[in-house]
Coordinates of C-alpha atoms and ligand atoms in Angstrom, one line a residue:
M330 CA -7.6 94.7 155.6
S331 CA -7.6 91.7 157.9
L332 CA -9.4 89.5 160.3
R333 CA -6.2 89.1 162.4
D334 CA -6.3 92.9 162.6
F335 CA -9.1 92.4 165.1
H336 CA -6.4 91.7 167.6
P337 CA -6.7 90.3 171.2
R338 CA -4.5 93.0 172.6
D339 CA -7.4 95.4 172.6
S340 CA -11.0 94.3 173.3
H341 CA -12.2 96.8 170.6
D342 CA -10.2 94.6 168.1
R343 CA -12.0 91.5 168.9
Y344 CA -15.2 92.4 167.1
S345 CA -16.2 89.6 164.8
M346 CA -17.4 90.8 161.5
Y347 CA -19.3 87.5 161.0
T348 CA -21.4 87.2 164.1
G349 CA -21.4 90.8 165.3
T350 CA -20.1 89.6 168.6
Y351 CA -16.8 89.6 170.4
V352 CA -14.7 86.5 169.8
A353 CA -12.3 84.4 171.8
S354 CA -8.7 85.3 171.0
A355 CA -5.6 83.2 171.6
E356 CA -6.5 80.0 169.8
D357 CA -7.9 81.7 166.7
H358 CA -4.5 83.2 166.0
I359 CA -3.8 82.6 162.3
S360 CA -0.2 82.2 161.3
W361 CA 0.5 83.9 158.0
S362 CA 3.0 86.4 156.6
Y363 CA 4.0 88.4 153.6
E364 CA 6.9 86.2 152.6
G365 CA 8.2 82.7 152.8
P366 CA 6.2 79.5 153.3
T367 CA 3.2 81.3 154.9
G368 CA 3.3 84.1 152.3
P369 CA 0.5 85.2 149.9
K370 CA 1.2 82.4 147.4
Y371 CA 0.2 79.9 150.1
W372 CA -2.7 81.7 151.8
A373 CA -5.3 79.7 149.9
D374 CA -3.9 76.5 151.5
L375 CA -4.1 77.8 155.1
K376 CA -6.4 75.7 157.3
L377 CA -8.8 78.3 158.6
G378 CA -11.7 76.1 159.7
G379 CA -13.6 76.3 156.4
Q380 CA -13.4 80.1 156.4
N381 CA -10.6 80.4 153.8
Q382 CA -11.6 82.2 150.6
C383 CA -8.1 83.3 149.5
G384 CA -8.4 81.0 146.4
L385 CA -11.7 82.3 145.2
Q386 CA -12.5 84.5 142.2
K387 CA -13.4 87.9 143.7
Q388 CA -10.2 88.8 145.5
S389 CA -8.5 92.0 146.4
P390 CA -6.4 94.1 145.8
I391 CA -6.6 94.6 142.0
D392 CA -5.0 96.9 139.5
I393 CA -7.5 99.6 138.5
D394 CA -7.2 100.0 134.7
V395 CA -8.9 103.5 134.5
L396 CA -9.7 103.2 130.8
K397 CA -11.7 100.0 131.5
T398 CA -13.7 101.4 134.3
R399 CA -17.3 102.3 133.7
Y400 CA -18.7 105.7 134.8
D401 CA -22.0 105.3 136.6
G402 CA -23.8 108.7 136.6
S403 CA -26.8 107.3 138.5
M404 CA -24.7 106.6 141.5
S405 CA -24.8 109.3 144.3
Q406 CA -21.7 110.7 145.9
L407 CA -20.5 109.2 149.2
Y408 CA -21.8 110.7 152.4
F409 CA -19.4 110.9 155.3
K410 CA -21.3 111.3 158.5
S411 CA -19.4 112.9 161.5
Y412 CA -16.0 112.5 159.8
D413 CA -15.3 116.1 160.9
K414 CA -15.9 115.2 164.5
A415 CA -12.8 114.9 166.6
T416 CA -12.5 111.4 168.1
P417 CA -10.8 111.1 171.5
N418 CA -9.2 107.9 172.9
I419 CA -7.5 106.7 169.8
T420 CA -4.9 103.9 170.3
I421 CA -2.4 103.0 167.7
V422 CA -1.8 99.2 167.8
N423 CA 0.8 97.0 166.1
T424 CA -1.3 94.1 165.1
G425 CA 1.8 92.1 163.9
H426 CA 0.8 92.8 160.3
S427 CA 0.0 96.5 160.3
I428 CA -0.3 99.6 162.3
Q429 CA -4.0 100.1 163.2
L430 CA -6.0 102.9 164.8
N431 CA -8.7 101.8 167.3
S432 CA -11.1 103.8 169.4
P433 CA -14.2 103.0 171.4
N434 CA -15.4 106.5 170.4
W435 CA -15.7 106.1 166.6
R436 CA -19.1 107.5 165.7
Q437 CA -18.5 107.9 162.0
S438 CA -20.4 106.2 159.2
V439 CA -20.4 106.2 155.4
S440 CA -23.3 105.8 153.0
G441 CA -24.2 106.6 149.4
G442 CA -22.4 105.6 146.2
P443 CA -22.9 101.8 145.7
L444 CA -23.6 101.1 149.4
P445 CA -26.9 99.6 150.5
G446 CA -27.4 101.7 153.6
S447 CA -25.0 102.9 156.3
F448 CA -21.6 101.5 157.3
N449 CA -20.0 102.3 160.6
L450 CA -16.3 102.9 161.1
L451 CA -14.5 100.1 162.9
Q452 CA -10.8 100.7 162.5
M453 CA -8.2 102.1 160.2
H454 CA -4.8 100.7 159.2
F455 CA -2.0 101.1 156.7
H456 CA 0.0 99.2 154.1
W457 CA 3.5 100.3 153.0
G458 CA 6.7 99.3 151.3
K459 CA 10.4 98.7 151.9
D460 CA 11.0 101.6 149.6
S461 CA 8.9 104.4 148.2
Y462 CA 8.3 102.8 144.9
R463 CA 5.9 100.3 146.5
G464 CA 3.6 99.9 149.5
A465 CA 0.0 100.5 148.4
E466 CA -2.2 97.4 147.8
H467 CA -4.3 98.7 144.9
T468 CA -2.5 100.0 141.8
V469 CA -3.9 102.5 139.3
N470 CA -2.9 101.9 135.7
G471 CA -0.1 99.7 137.1
R472 CA 1.3 102.5 139.3
R473 CA 1.9 101.8 143.0
Y474 CA 1.8 104.5 145.6
P475 CA 4.1 104.3 148.6
L476 CA 1.3 103.9 151.2
E477 CA -2.4 103.1 151.4
L478 CA -4.8 103.7 154.3
H479 CA -7.8 101.5 154.8
M480 CA -10.8 102.8 156.7
V481 CA -12.8 99.7 157.6
H482 CA -16.6 99.9 158.1
S483 CA -19.2 97.3 158.8
Q484 CA -22.8 97.4 157.7
A485 CA -25.1 98.8 160.4
A486 CA -27.6 96.2 161.5
E487 CA -31.3 97.0 160.8
P488 CA -33.4 97.2 164.0
G489 CA -34.3 93.6 164.9
H490 CA -31.8 92.1 162.6
S491 CA -28.3 90.8 163.1
A492 CA -25.3 92.3 161.3
S493 CA -25.0 91.3 157.7
G494 CA -21.2 90.8 157.9
R495 CA -20.8 93.1 154.9
L496 CA -17.9 95.5 155.0
A497 CA -17.1 98.8 153.2
V498 CA -13.5 99.7 153.0
I499 CA -12.3 103.1 151.9
G500 CA -8.8 103.0 150.3
I501 CA -6.8 106.2 150.4
F502 CA -3.5 106.5 148.6
F503 CA -0.6 108.6 149.9
D504 CA 1.8 110.1 147.3
L505 CA 5.4 111.2 148.0
T506 CA 6.1 114.8 148.6
E507 CA 9.1 116.9 149.5
G508 CA 6.8 119.5 151.0
E509 CA 4.2 119.5 153.7
S510 CA 2.5 116.2 154.3
N511 CA -1.1 115.5 155.4
A512 CA -1.9 117.1 158.8
G513 CA -3.9 114.1 160.1
L514 CA -1.1 111.7 159.2
Q515 CA 1.4 113.9 161.1
K516 CA -0.5 113.2 164.3
I517 CA -0.1 109.5 163.7
T518 CA 3.6 109.5 162.7
Q519 CA 4.4 111.6 165.7
V520 CA 3.7 108.6 167.9
I521 CA 4.8 105.8 165.6
R522 CA 8.4 106.3 166.7
D523 CA 7.3 104.8 170.1
M524 CA 5.9 101.6 168.5
R525 CA 9.3 99.9 168.2
T526 CA 9.2 99.2 171.9
H527 CA 5.5 99.2 172.6
D528 CA 2.6 97.2 171.1
S529 CA 0.3 100.1 171.4
V530 CA 0.5 103.9 172.0
D531 CA -2.1 106.5 172.6
L532 CA -2.6 109.3 170.1
R533 CA -1.9 112.7 171.6
G534 CA -5.2 114.6 171.5
A535 CA -8.1 113.9 169.2
L536 CA -8.2 113.1 165.4
S537 CA -11.1 113.7 163.0
P538 CA -11.1 110.9 160.4
G539 CA -12.0 113.5 157.9
E540 CA -8.4 114.8 158.3
L541 CA -7.3 111.7 156.5
L542 CA -9.6 112.2 153.5
P543 CA -8.8 114.2 150.3
G544 CA -10.9 117.3 149.5
T545 CA -12.4 115.7 146.4
K546 CA -13.9 112.3 147.0
H547 CA -14.1 110.8 143.6
F548 CA -13.8 107.0 143.8
F549 CA -13.5 103.7 142.1
T550 CA -15.7 100.9 143.4
Y551 CA -15.8 97.1 143.0
Q552 CA -16.8 94.0 144.9
G553 CA -13.8 92.2 146.5
S554 CA -12.3 90.7 149.6
L555 CA -10.2 91.2 152.7
T556 CA -6.6 91.5 151.5
T557 CA -5.4 89.2 154.3
P558 CA -6.5 85.6 155.4
P559 CA -9.2 84.5 155.4
C560 CA -9.7 86.8 152.4
S561 CA -13.5 86.9 152.9
E562 CA -15.4 88.1 149.9
V563 CA -17.5 90.5 151.8
V564 CA -16.0 93.9 150.9
T565 CA -17.4 96.7 148.8
W566 CA -14.2 98.6 148.0
L567 CA -14.3 102.4 147.7
V568 CA -10.8 103.4 146.4
L569 CA -10.5 107.2 146.3
R570 CA -8.9 108.7 143.2
D571 CA -7.0 111.6 144.8
P572 CA -4.0 110.8 147.0
L573 CA -2.9 112.6 150.1
K574 CA 0.7 113.5 150.8
I575 CA 3.4 111.8 152.8
N576 CA 7.2 112.5 153.0
E577 CA 10.2 110.2 153.2
R578 CA 10.8 110.9 156.9
E579 CA 7.3 109.7 157.7
L580 CA 7.6 106.6 155.5
A581 CA 10.9 105.8 157.3
L582 CA 9.0 105.9 160.7
F583 CA 6.5 103.3 159.4
R584 CA 9.5 101.2 158.4
T585 CA 10.8 101.2 162.0
T586 CA 7.9 99.0 163.2
L587 CA 8.2 95.2 163.5
F588 CA 6.2 92.2 162.3
E589 CA 5.0 89.6 164.8
N590 CA 8.1 87.6 163.8
N591 CA 10.3 90.6 164.9
R592 CA 11.4 91.4 161.3
T593 CA 11.1 94.9 160.1
M594 CA 7.5 95.5 159.0
V595 CA 7.7 96.5 155.4
D596 CA 6.0 95.3 152.2
N597 CA 2.8 94.4 154.1
F598 CA 0.7 94.4 150.9
R599 CA -0.9 91.5 149.0
P600 CA 0.0 91.0 145.3
I601 CA -2.5 92.1 142.7
Q602 CA -5.4 89.7 142.1
M603 CA -7.2 88.8 138.9
L604 CA -10.3 90.9 138.1
N605 CA -12.1 87.9 136.6
N606 CA -15.8 88.5 136.1
R607 CA -15.9 91.9 137.8
E608 CA -16.3 95.5 136.7
V609 CA -14.8 98.5 138.3
I610 CA -17.2 101.5 138.4
S611 CA -16.0 105.1 138.6
S612 CA -17.9 107.9 140.2
F613 CA -16.5 110.4 137.8
V614 CA -16.1 110.8 134.0
T615 CA -12.8 109.2 133.1
A616 CA -10.8 109.9 129.9
S617 CA -12.5 106.9 128.2
S618 CA -16.0 107.9 129.2
S619 CA -15.4 111.6 128.3
S620 CA -14.0 110.7 124.8
L621 CA -17.1 108.6 124.3
L622 CA -19.3 111.4 125.4
A623 CA -17.4 113.9 123.3
S624 CA -17.8 111.7 120.2
L625 CA -21.5 111.1 120.8
P626 CA -22.9 114.2 118.9
L627 CA -20.7 113.3 116.0
M628 CA -22.0 109.7 116.0
I629 CA -25.6 111.0 116.1
I630 CA -25.0 113.4 113.2
S631 CA -23.3 110.7 111.1
A632 CA -26.1 108.3 111.9
I633 CA -28.7 110.9 110.8
L634 CA -26.7 111.6 107.6
C635 CA -26.3 107.9 106.8
S636 CA -29.9 107.2 107.3
R637 CA -30.9 109.7 104.6
Ligands
ZN1569 ZN1 -5.9 96.7 154.6

């Protein structure tokens, strides 16, 4: 997820998450990349007018060590409002760092789980790899999926208040299949082939964002950052457990697009960051929490027996 992703080529992209206003474009172009002297190792040194948080302690992405996550049974499920509504006028834009879906017609919002209120959908974009053994930003038990979709939402302003600047990003993994891929993704890959020669293409017909969500919406959540400069620590991450499907032919289409330096756009994912003083919460009972729950009656019995 990136600030540069709010790209001047489309006015919808120029929404500033900090001020809730539209920002001037050309001069705030930030030069960074995924390799070489402006690559992730050096992002913390980029001069970004005091905005750079890439060297701080609550960065994203992370590896999700499932056995170390904590199940929080008091947390509600996530509520996806209007995700089943078909959204017209979707444009797919090459931001120079990713492929992003924009629309002036997004009306979707997410709430529930750890979120304090409602967050409105702003844009969606992808991260992928040079080959199918890598590509996603988050890893689960060290495993990296070939593609990760980010649905970026900003906190809805309370009446009479300015926007908080907080974001909620839903991360959705795609796993390789030799069979049928996700139907929503097919609508996107259909037009990606035209992106090699165009900065933006229009999606044919409408898409419901819900078409890009798995049926079961169990998630991991933690407090983190944008995964691109300025790496602002304003993101509540909601990483869905269950992946959708993508095939090699579709991944190959993503790999035909070009970075802003005209090299093939691949491996546009940031390396794993330290968890530091953070906890990853799960919305479901994991193997670790279930084994603890299963052993609980035994522990109580033995405690009673021992106390006699
Ligand atoms: Zn992203």
